[in-house]
Amino acid sequence: MGRSELVVFSLICCLAAASAATLGAVYTEGGFVEGVNKKLNLLGDSVDIFKGIPYAAPPKALEIAERHPGWQGTLKTKQFKKRCLQATITQDDTFGSEDCLYLNIWIPQGRKQVSSNLPVMIWIYGGAFLMGAGQGANFLKNYLYDGEEIATRGNVIVVTFNYRVGPLGFLSTGDSNLPGNFGLWDQHMAIAWVKRNIALFGGDPDNITIFGESAGGASVSLQTLSPHSKGLIKRAISQSGVATSPWVIQKNPLLWAKTVASKVGCPVDDTASMASCLKITDPRALTLAYKLPLGGTEYPVLHYLAFTPVIDGDFIPDDPVNLFANAADIDYIAGTNSMDGHLFATVDMPAIDRSFQKITDKDFYKLVSGLTITKGLPGANATFDFYTQFWSRDASQETMKKTVVDFETDILFLIPTEIALAQHSANAKSGRTYSYLFSHPSRMPIYPSWMGADHADDLQYVFGKPFATPLGYRAQDRTVSKNIIAYWTNFAKTGDPNVGNSEVPTQWDPYTAQNGNYLNITKKLDTSSMKQHLRTNFLRFWTLTYQALPTVTKEDRVPEDDVLVHMAADS
Ligand SMILES: *[C@@H]1O[C@H](CO)[C@@H](O)[C@H](O)[C@H]1NC(C)=O
Ligand SMILES: *[C@@H]1O[C@H](CO)[C@@H](O)[C@H](O)[C@H]1NC(C)=O
Ligand SMILES: *[C@@H]1O[C@H](CO)[C@@H](O)[C@H](O)[C@H]1NC(C)=O
């Protein structure tokens, strides 16, 4: 054979081999679905992609979804479906659809035969239980939560899905008339669909890992704690969000239900008639009846997060901190970003990012008292004193601003994650526990020079963006991405982030409350990256000193009247 014939021959050989290793149409419980097979190289590696498979029937507003009745013929599942109906970023319009309960699957295929028994990773997106979509935002024709890089680099199946958010996902009267948690039930139905069907796609239903970030990380945690998840989930990863975070459980859902009801003209005195009225109200009007105020509020933004999960006596039967026995056999990774609180600190105190603007100790005291309301003045004073203990030595603006960011990082993310880790490991039977801190600094050019990893900075590395869109990234970013994908997918395979399909740069040792182990994830990972007892003095302050102070208000959230006044002023 001549050279060109050889090329032609090998092309034919390999393309033939590649087309052999694809699933084609798959017969699921609902009927046939047909995706696309995307070739990755001339060697015959490819990925089968299914987009928009229904995992439940189109839901009725403010009701738990039901199983999909199925379909005749073959459903073409080649395009992402619309996200669940939600407010646009400007909060003056809506987009998406009520008919939104769909999932997407990526299956890596080798050359000869289709994959089988692969570990499965199911992604739960964040967005404050208010926004988001299974595919994520679209940058340069590349969706943030595209599963291809994780699937092909880690040899795992990746699943992403939509769940309901905002009032349609979480509005609750706090009683059986509107129990709430509709978005959590959606997540549960997606996971249960994967359990029942993923073997048909080459997945191992006994090797399911759920992972998520922010509200998605908290959702991951809640799913592992719910008694309804028994036997469904083998492993879980919570990035920057756990069930014990102070923004997760809405303790006063009726207040917010009434706020929305009065805006759309529904009765507010009786929850039964309120519920029947809300269910027949235009879902767009329901969605727009609530706006998250971003700045200019009396209290920190945390207090205005209205539509979040509730303790419903069913899916979440009790305060999450009491439910960790339900996760005793689940392997768990939880961690935070080094400056997770930055995004929220800048909403509450915009001067943080403005080098020309100074902050004062009065500003910080106001923020502290807004986030320690339940403990009154003694709580605010103790917290303020503890966080400002070094200011007498160094009261530079940089130190003060960093303190504000550390404070919000601690209260919103780090301390709750430490508590979840301690609970998980204390209740574990077969389940393992690992902890990390993601420290690779943010690359936003407008941020201060002292900036660490902001909230959501980890997403691009977990989803392999430095490989998918290499022009926007440096070699060190690809190293960070490669290593995170290796740890995450190894963990999905074996429950140990060090052991699996991919080599890792250094050993990540399990966490216990005694050893306090955590992996400090940076561009250079070596034996010195294994650290112990993250912010242990601050953890002690919050869990001992602060905890011991008497609670002065019953509500975990803000005094109600002020919120209502604010909402009324807004409209
Ligand atoms: C998960 O996958 C791994 C590797 O393929 C396998 O050893 C293990 O038995 C599977 N099942 C469970 C429940 O871990
Ligand atoms: C808290 O601090 C303020 C201002 O320093 C002070 O006036 C007040 O007495 C303190 N309250 C308590 C309960 O410690
Ligand atoms: C994590 O590693 C970075 C880079 O080496 C370092 O600057 C930072 O102090 C470390 N953080 C912790 C909490 O150990």
XYZ file of C-alpha atoms and ligand atoms in Angstrom:
613
model
C 0.000 0.000 0.000
C 1.137 3.516 -0.753
C 1.127 6.165 1.871
C -2.146 7.758 0.842
C -3.844 4.397 0.584
C -2.657 3.642 4.073
C -4.179 6.840 5.352
C -7.471 6.077 3.605
C -7.387 2.508 4.883
C -6.771 3.511 8.473
C -9.463 6.166 8.292
C -11.970 3.589 7.094
C -10.867 1.071 9.651
C -11.055 3.483 12.528
C -14.257 5.207 11.571
C -15.826 1.788 11.208
C -14.551 0.828 14.636
C -15.791 4.095 16.051
C -19.277 3.674 14.681
C -19.346 0.209 16.173
C -18.800 1.579 19.672
C -21.932 3.651 20.008
C -25.176 2.927 21.746
C -27.517 4.028 18.971
C -31.127 4.249 20.134
C -31.615 3.191 23.755
C -34.842 1.682 25.055
C -35.604 3.408 28.374
C -38.600 2.922 30.661
C -40.402 5.674 28.715
C -39.516 4.449 25.226
C -36.652 4.753 22.724
C -34.294 7.742 22.858
C -31.752 8.603 20.192
C -28.775 10.860 20.874
C -25.658 11.712 18.894
C -22.258 10.044 18.771
C -19.487 12.624 18.775
C -16.116 11.425 17.471
C -13.182 12.587 19.559
C -10.245 11.471 17.396
C -9.312 9.221 14.521
C -8.491 6.375 16.860
C -12.189 5.728 17.345
C -12.815 7.241 20.765
C -16.143 8.951 20.985
C -18.820 10.109 23.349
C -22.519 9.320 23.121
C -24.585 12.347 24.069
C -28.286 12.399 24.913
C -29.857 15.781 25.564
C -33.354 16.379 26.839
C -34.598 12.994 28.044
C -37.759 13.496 30.165
C -37.285 12.080 33.675
C -40.781 13.041 34.858
C -44.032 14.251 33.332
C -44.396 18.016 32.779
C -45.185 19.189 36.326
C -48.287 21.018 37.536
C -47.464 24.308 39.266
C -46.652 23.892 42.976
C -47.150 20.137 42.910
C -44.757 17.231 43.117
C -44.045 15.902 39.625
C -45.246 12.496 38.505
C -43.615 9.778 36.463
C -43.593 10.273 32.714
C -46.252 8.142 30.976
C -43.844 7.264 28.128
C -44.003 7.769 24.354
C -44.417 5.910 21.089
C -41.622 5.658 18.554
C -38.156 7.100 19.042
C -37.632 10.396 20.839
C -34.846 12.464 19.262
C -32.809 13.636 22.248
C -30.172 15.793 20.595
C -30.822 19.251 21.997
C -30.899 20.785 25.463
C -34.422 21.545 26.641
C -35.433 24.898 28.043
C -34.490 25.617 31.625
C -37.182 25.657 34.313
C -39.156 28.907 34.299
C -37.247 31.581 36.204
C -36.606 35.299 36.387
C -34.008 36.797 34.061
C -30.920 38.376 35.624
C -32.629 41.782 35.644
C -35.628 40.181 37.421
C -38.162 42.056 35.290
C -38.945 39.220 32.895
C -38.973 35.425 32.852
C -37.465 32.799 30.586
C -37.546 29.033 30.388
C -40.533 26.735 30.526
C -42.805 25.027 33.034
C -42.245 21.867 30.998
C -38.619 21.473 32.031
C -37.953 18.171 33.799
C -35.328 16.771 31.436
C -31.853 15.339 31.820
C -28.718 15.025 29.691
C -26.228 12.134 29.548
C -22.614 11.855 28.328
C -21.178 8.328 27.881
C -17.519 7.875 26.909
C -16.983 5.121 24.335
C -13.777 3.344 23.447
C -12.863 1.704 20.163
C -14.252 -1.809 20.132
C -17.329 -2.290 22.265
C -19.673 0.027 24.081
C -18.817 0.854 27.674
C -20.474 -1.026 30.483
C -20.673 -0.728 34.253
C -19.246 2.799 34.303
C -19.486 4.912 37.449
C -22.134 7.622 37.128
C -21.828 11.262 38.212
C -25.018 13.330 38.465
C -24.571 17.116 38.615
C -26.883 19.417 40.602
C -26.454 23.077 39.626
C -26.402 26.034 41.997
C -28.008 29.467 41.710
C -29.476 30.224 45.144
C -32.455 27.871 44.451
C -33.562 30.747 42.231
C -31.905 30.228 38.865
C -29.798 27.848 36.809
C -30.077 25.047 34.273
C -28.705 21.567 33.713
C -26.493 22.764 30.865
C -25.376 25.946 32.603
C -24.574 29.279 31.016
C -23.396 29.328 27.420
C -19.993 30.975 26.814
C -18.636 30.938 23.264
C -20.888 28.012 22.276
C -19.574 26.041 25.217
C -22.008 25.282 27.993
C -20.566 25.544 31.498
C -21.951 22.183 32.597
C -21.162 20.265 29.406
C -20.231 16.814 30.718
C -17.830 15.830 27.941
C -14.487 16.653 29.589
C -15.320 14.924 32.874
C -16.790 11.903 31.079
C -13.914 11.358 28.661
C -11.038 12.251 30.998
C -12.354 10.256 33.942
C -14.126 7.483 32.029
C -17.396 8.047 33.850
C -20.957 8.742 32.732
C -22.034 12.335 33.461
C -25.681 13.304 33.897
C -27.038 16.840 34.299
C -30.697 17.829 34.711
C -33.120 20.687 35.326
C -35.085 21.154 38.535
C -37.638 23.827 39.477
C -36.360 26.959 41.215
C -37.722 30.165 42.759
C -41.352 30.301 43.943
C -42.322 27.475 41.537
C -39.677 25.237 43.085
C -39.860 26.152 46.741
C -42.916 28.208 47.697
C -44.490 26.715 50.810
C -47.267 27.572 53.244
C -45.421 25.564 55.883
C -48.272 23.053 56.050
C -49.780 20.312 53.912
C -51.584 22.812 51.651
C -48.274 23.660 50.001
C -45.527 21.536 51.541
C -42.810 23.070 49.322
C -39.528 21.342 48.334
C -40.842 20.740 44.787
C -37.361 21.388 43.413
C -35.855 18.839 45.810
C -38.435 16.253 44.729
C -37.486 16.988 41.107
C -33.838 16.301 41.964
C -34.870 13.087 43.682
C -36.883 11.963 40.650
C -33.927 12.635 38.343
C -31.615 10.576 40.571
C -34.177 7.757 40.814
C -34.613 7.778 37.003
C -30.845 7.392 36.622
C -30.850 4.526 39.119
C -33.572 2.712 37.151
C -32.289 3.400 33.635
C -28.549 4.054 33.566
C -27.532 0.392 33.093
C -29.138 0.640 29.625
C -26.605 3.385 28.840
C -23.635 1.409 30.178
C -23.704 2.808 33.708
C -23.464 1.011 37.044
C -26.596 1.830 39.074
C -24.733 0.867 42.247
C -22.006 3.420 41.627
C -23.926 6.704 41.567
C -22.201 9.875 42.772
C -24.121 13.133 43.050
C -22.131 16.357 42.952
C -23.055 20.017 42.995
C -21.999 23.536 43.882
C -23.505 26.283 46.076
C -27.289 25.646 46.264
C -26.395 22.514 44.260
C -23.852 21.478 46.918
C -26.482 22.042 49.597
C -28.955 20.044 47.490
C -26.428 17.202 47.236
C -26.165 17.269 51.009
C -29.975 17.351 51.485
C -30.437 14.454 49.049
C -27.982 12.340 51.053
C -29.798 13.217 54.306
C -33.334 12.495 53.086
C -34.776 9.130 54.133
C -36.262 8.961 50.597
C -32.779 8.469 49.140
C -32.160 5.159 50.871
C -30.141 2.922 48.561
C -30.038 5.445 45.695
C -26.763 7.252 46.228
C -23.342 5.719 46.791
C -21.234 8.886 46.968
C -21.593 12.655 47.104
C -19.535 15.819 46.600
C -20.657 19.182 48.030
C -18.768 22.165 46.626
C -19.352 25.401 48.578
C -22.704 24.498 50.049
C -24.071 21.998 52.579
C -27.431 21.356 54.228
C -26.202 23.077 57.402
C -25.471 26.399 55.630
C -27.550 29.244 57.102
C -29.096 30.121 53.708
C -30.488 26.667 53.004
C -33.514 26.014 55.203
C -36.320 28.588 55.096
C -37.697 28.627 58.636
C -40.553 31.002 57.920
C -41.955 30.000 54.515
C -45.456 31.286 55.252
C -44.207 34.875 55.488
C -42.856 34.656 51.944
C -45.862 32.731 50.641
C -48.056 35.556 51.914
C -45.817 38.177 50.316
C -46.155 36.504 46.909
C -49.861 35.766 47.395
C -50.701 39.357 48.179
C -48.713 40.544 45.148
C -50.668 38.303 42.774
C -53.995 38.985 44.479
C -54.521 35.678 46.271
C -56.061 35.387 49.769
C -53.521 35.312 52.604
C -55.601 34.478 55.686
C -56.210 30.846 55.035
C -53.489 28.592 53.604
C -55.933 26.255 51.827
C -57.490 29.004 49.733
C -54.089 30.660 49.306
C -52.713 27.391 47.897
C -55.589 26.771 45.472
C -55.377 30.353 44.243
C -51.572 30.245 43.778
C -51.827 26.991 41.798
C -54.058 28.585 39.180
C -52.111 31.843 39.016
C -49.987 32.512 35.919
C -46.628 30.895 36.781
C -44.831 33.871 35.228
C -46.611 36.222 37.594
C -45.674 33.956 40.523
C -42.059 33.971 39.423
C -41.955 37.761 39.104
C -43.766 38.366 42.405
C -40.438 37.955 44.182
C -37.216 39.858 43.548
C -33.939 39.238 45.316
C -32.708 42.732 46.261
C -29.063 43.086 45.304
C -27.736 45.935 47.386
C -29.218 48.834 49.273
C -30.981 46.669 51.832
C -31.206 47.068 55.591
C -29.943 43.545 56.232
C -27.341 41.332 54.550
C -28.540 39.675 51.327
C -28.781 36.296 53.088
C -32.028 37.377 54.774
C -33.792 38.002 51.500
C -33.300 34.500 50.092
C -36.941 33.536 50.332
C -37.565 30.379 48.356
C -35.337 27.614 49.624
C -35.942 24.101 51.023
C -38.101 23.665 54.114
C -38.416 21.100 56.881
C -41.565 19.452 55.558
C -41.710 16.433 57.832
C -41.342 14.193 54.789
C -38.494 14.728 52.332
C -36.654 16.700 55.029
C -38.159 15.318 58.225
C -36.075 17.327 60.688
C -33.339 19.933 61.012
C -30.610 18.655 58.646
C -28.040 18.535 61.463
C -30.079 15.675 62.984
C -30.263 13.617 59.778
C -26.662 12.559 59.178
C -27.333 8.954 60.243
C -29.145 8.649 56.893
C -25.812 9.222 55.112
C -23.854 6.669 57.156
C -22.969 4.542 54.116
C -22.333 7.370 51.677
C -18.788 8.433 50.783
C -18.605 12.202 51.039
C -16.322 15.005 49.856
C -17.119 18.540 51.018
C -15.112 21.716 50.652
C -15.162 25.448 50.085
C -13.317 28.088 48.085
C -10.820 30.205 49.985
C -12.894 33.379 49.460
C -16.385 31.961 48.876
C -17.835 34.891 50.816
C -16.377 37.557 48.521
C -19.340 37.646 46.135
C -21.733 38.232 49.060
C -19.442 40.654 50.855
C -19.431 42.846 47.749
C -23.243 42.819 47.572
C -23.466 43.783 51.243
C -20.518 46.191 51.135
C -19.625 47.283 47.578
C -16.529 49.182 48.803
C -14.768 45.819 49.198
C -13.744 45.804 45.526
C -13.167 49.558 45.217
C -9.635 50.539 46.062
C -10.710 54.202 46.163
C -13.359 53.539 48.808
C -12.649 52.964 52.497
C -14.620 50.856 54.910
C -14.920 51.646 58.628
C -15.322 49.519 61.731
C -18.904 50.842 61.952
C -19.644 49.333 58.515
C -18.297 46.010 59.667
C -20.210 46.151 62.949
C -23.449 46.733 61.044
C -22.759 43.753 58.789
C -21.872 41.568 61.771
C -25.020 42.506 63.671
C -27.101 41.835 60.542
C -25.744 38.295 60.371
C -25.933 37.577 64.111
C -29.476 38.861 64.715
C -30.632 35.800 66.594
C -28.065 36.411 69.342
C -28.779 40.112 69.765
C -26.195 42.647 70.904
C -24.057 40.169 72.866
C -23.727 38.023 69.738
C -22.801 40.971 67.540
C -20.279 42.278 70.062
C -18.605 38.938 70.662
C -18.340 38.279 66.920
C -17.100 41.776 66.113
C -14.472 41.581 68.858
C -13.296 38.168 67.731
C -12.890 39.112 64.065
C -11.262 42.476 64.763
C -8.799 41.237 67.367
C -5.827 41.998 65.090
C -7.001 45.381 63.897
C -5.244 47.187 66.738
C -1.952 45.997 65.240
C -2.871 46.369 61.582
C -5.906 48.374 60.566
C -4.965 48.781 56.907
C -7.857 48.809 54.455
C -6.545 45.570 52.981
C -6.709 43.822 56.361
C -10.135 45.215 57.126
C -11.580 44.257 53.746
C -10.092 40.785 53.957
C -11.669 40.417 57.392
C -15.079 41.208 55.924
C -14.584 38.580 53.209
C -13.309 36.014 55.736
C -16.288 36.698 57.968
C -18.811 36.100 55.180
C -16.849 33.081 53.949
C -16.925 31.620 57.460
C -20.564 32.232 58.248
C -22.044 31.321 54.860
C -19.754 28.476 53.766
C -16.702 27.393 55.707
C -18.084 26.845 59.216
C -21.272 25.082 58.006
C -19.095 22.836 55.820
C -16.847 22.003 58.779
C -19.970 21.140 60.775
C -21.311 18.922 57.973
C -17.947 17.144 57.673
C -17.796 16.524 61.417
C -21.386 15.236 61.424
C -20.801 13.048 58.395
C -17.687 11.470 59.819
C -19.218 11.046 63.303
C -22.241 9.228 61.843
C -20.407 7.252 59.167
C -20.482 3.460 59.060
C -18.993 2.409 55.713
C -18.979 5.976 54.331
C -15.671 7.822 53.975
C -15.131 11.546 54.467
C -12.774 13.915 52.602
C -12.349 17.660 52.882
C -10.746 20.260 50.594
C -10.092 23.979 50.309
C -9.961 25.327 46.754
C -7.349 28.127 46.720
C -6.485 28.709 43.039
C -6.965 32.502 42.851
C -9.711 34.115 40.840
C -8.636 35.575 37.495
C -11.151 38.405 37.368
C -9.010 41.413 36.472
C -11.188 43.851 38.419
C -10.689 42.079 41.736
C -8.296 43.288 44.440
C -4.764 41.873 44.334
C -5.302 39.924 47.567
C -8.186 37.966 46.059
C -8.319 34.201 46.532
C -10.847 31.801 44.992
C -14.281 33.412 44.780
C -17.623 31.643 44.975
C -18.172 29.482 41.838
C -14.537 29.815 40.648
C -14.154 26.038 41.017
C -16.828 25.226 38.391
C -14.702 25.933 35.323
C -11.971 23.570 36.560
C -14.348 20.761 37.543
C -15.942 20.930 34.069
C -12.600 21.043 32.256
C -12.988 24.491 30.645
C -9.200 25.001 30.443
C -9.278 22.052 27.989
C -12.574 22.778 26.234
C -11.712 26.457 25.623
C -7.892 26.485 25.990
C -7.377 30.003 24.653
C -8.828 31.544 27.786
C -6.503 29.649 30.107
C -2.888 29.102 31.124
C -0.997 25.814 31.488
C -1.327 26.039 35.292
C -5.126 26.240 34.928
C -5.084 23.023 32.908
C -3.037 21.393 35.673
C -5.610 22.444 38.280
C -8.447 21.157 36.087
C -6.755 17.846 35.296
C -6.072 17.173 38.971
C -9.572 18.036 40.177
C -11.156 15.863 37.486
C -8.794 13.036 38.481
C -9.716 13.235 42.189
C -13.441 13.672 41.533
C -13.763 10.820 39.022
C -11.518 8.447 40.990
C -13.764 9.108 43.974
C -16.834 8.359 41.844
C -15.281 5.054 40.859
C -13.908 3.789 44.170
C -14.882 6.137 47.014
C -11.191 7.039 47.342
C -10.058 10.112 45.341
C -6.557 8.652 45.059
C -7.534 5.343 43.445
C -9.166 4.865 40.065
C -8.760 5.671 36.414
C -6.425 8.651 36.820
C -3.125 9.362 38.477
C -3.164 12.068 41.125
C -0.277 14.366 42.087
C -0.423 13.675 45.813
C -2.219 11.515 48.358
C -5.447 13.014 49.760
C -5.977 11.601 53.260
C -9.453 11.110 54.738
C -10.872 13.607 57.228
C -11.814 12.905 60.830
C -12.714 15.485 63.469
C -9.482 14.494 65.245
C -7.079 14.872 62.317
C -8.960 17.747 60.625
C -7.367 16.755 57.296
C -8.063 18.805 54.190
C -6.426 19.090 50.784
C -5.434 22.656 49.870
C -6.088 22.618 46.101
C -3.689 24.963 44.277
C -1.740 24.867 41.013
C 1.053 22.966 42.755
C -0.113 19.880 44.614
C 2.436 17.928 46.614
C 2.781 16.370 50.055
C 2.697 19.837 51.630
C -0.835 20.347 50.247
C -2.298 18.053 52.907
C -3.208 20.383 55.797
C -4.950 20.048 59.137
C -7.599 21.975 61.098
C -8.811 24.713 58.791
C -9.490 27.941 60.711
C -9.793 25.993 63.895
C -9.983 29.048 66.216
C -12.866 30.432 64.211
C -14.623 27.069 64.179
C -14.232 26.968 67.957
C -15.577 30.496 68.274
C -18.718 29.716 66.266
C -19.443 26.261 67.656
C -18.604 26.978 71.315
C -18.535 30.661 72.311
C -21.164 31.957 69.896
C -23.360 28.872 70.118
C -23.485 29.179 73.924
C -24.948 32.701 73.805
C -28.687 32.825 74.449
C -30.930 33.202 71.407
C -32.903 36.426 71.637
C -35.253 36.122 68.653
C -37.110 33.020 67.630
C -36.827 33.618 63.922
C -33.596 32.479 62.389
C -34.084 35.162 59.828
C -34.582 38.852 59.974
C -37.379 40.630 61.877
C -40.264 40.079 59.490
C -41.756 43.532 59.355
C -38.622 45.103 57.968
C -38.483 42.621 55.147
C -42.094 43.234 54.238
C -41.607 46.971 54.338
C -38.645 46.574 52.042
C -40.498 44.324 49.600
C -43.404 46.763 49.516
C -41.076 49.696 48.874
C -39.553 47.745 45.998
C -42.765 47.235 44.106
C -18.140 0.502 41.432
O -17.160 0.437 40.447
C -15.948 -0.130 40.835
C -14.956 -0.011 39.706
O -15.529 -0.349 38.475
C -16.172 -1.549 41.288
O -14.972 -2.101 41.792
C -17.238 -1.586 42.369
O -17.535 -2.906 42.715
C -18.488 -0.911 41.855
N -19.583 -0.948 42.797
C -19.610 -0.337 43.987
C -20.894 -0.496 44.760
O -18.697 0.310 44.453
C -22.106 46.021 72.667
O -21.239 47.040 72.213
C -21.808 48.331 72.277
C -20.879 49.299 71.585
O -19.561 49.065 71.973
C -22.086 48.684 73.728
O -22.662 49.969 73.825
C -23.016 47.658 74.336
O -23.182 47.873 75.706
C -22.498 46.248 74.112
N -23.541 45.315 74.521
C -23.330 44.152 75.080
C -24.538 43.375 75.477
O -22.218 43.694 75.270
C -3.046 26.993 50.324
O -1.957 27.065 49.435
C -1.615 28.382 49.005
C -0.541 28.269 47.940
O 0.540 27.564 48.435
C -1.190 29.200 50.191
O -0.920 30.518 49.784
C -2.324 29.218 51.216
O -1.911 29.876 52.370
C -2.753 27.790 51.578
N -3.933 27.883 52.418
C -4.093 27.197 53.527
C -5.289 27.523 54.344
O -3.309 26.353 53.903
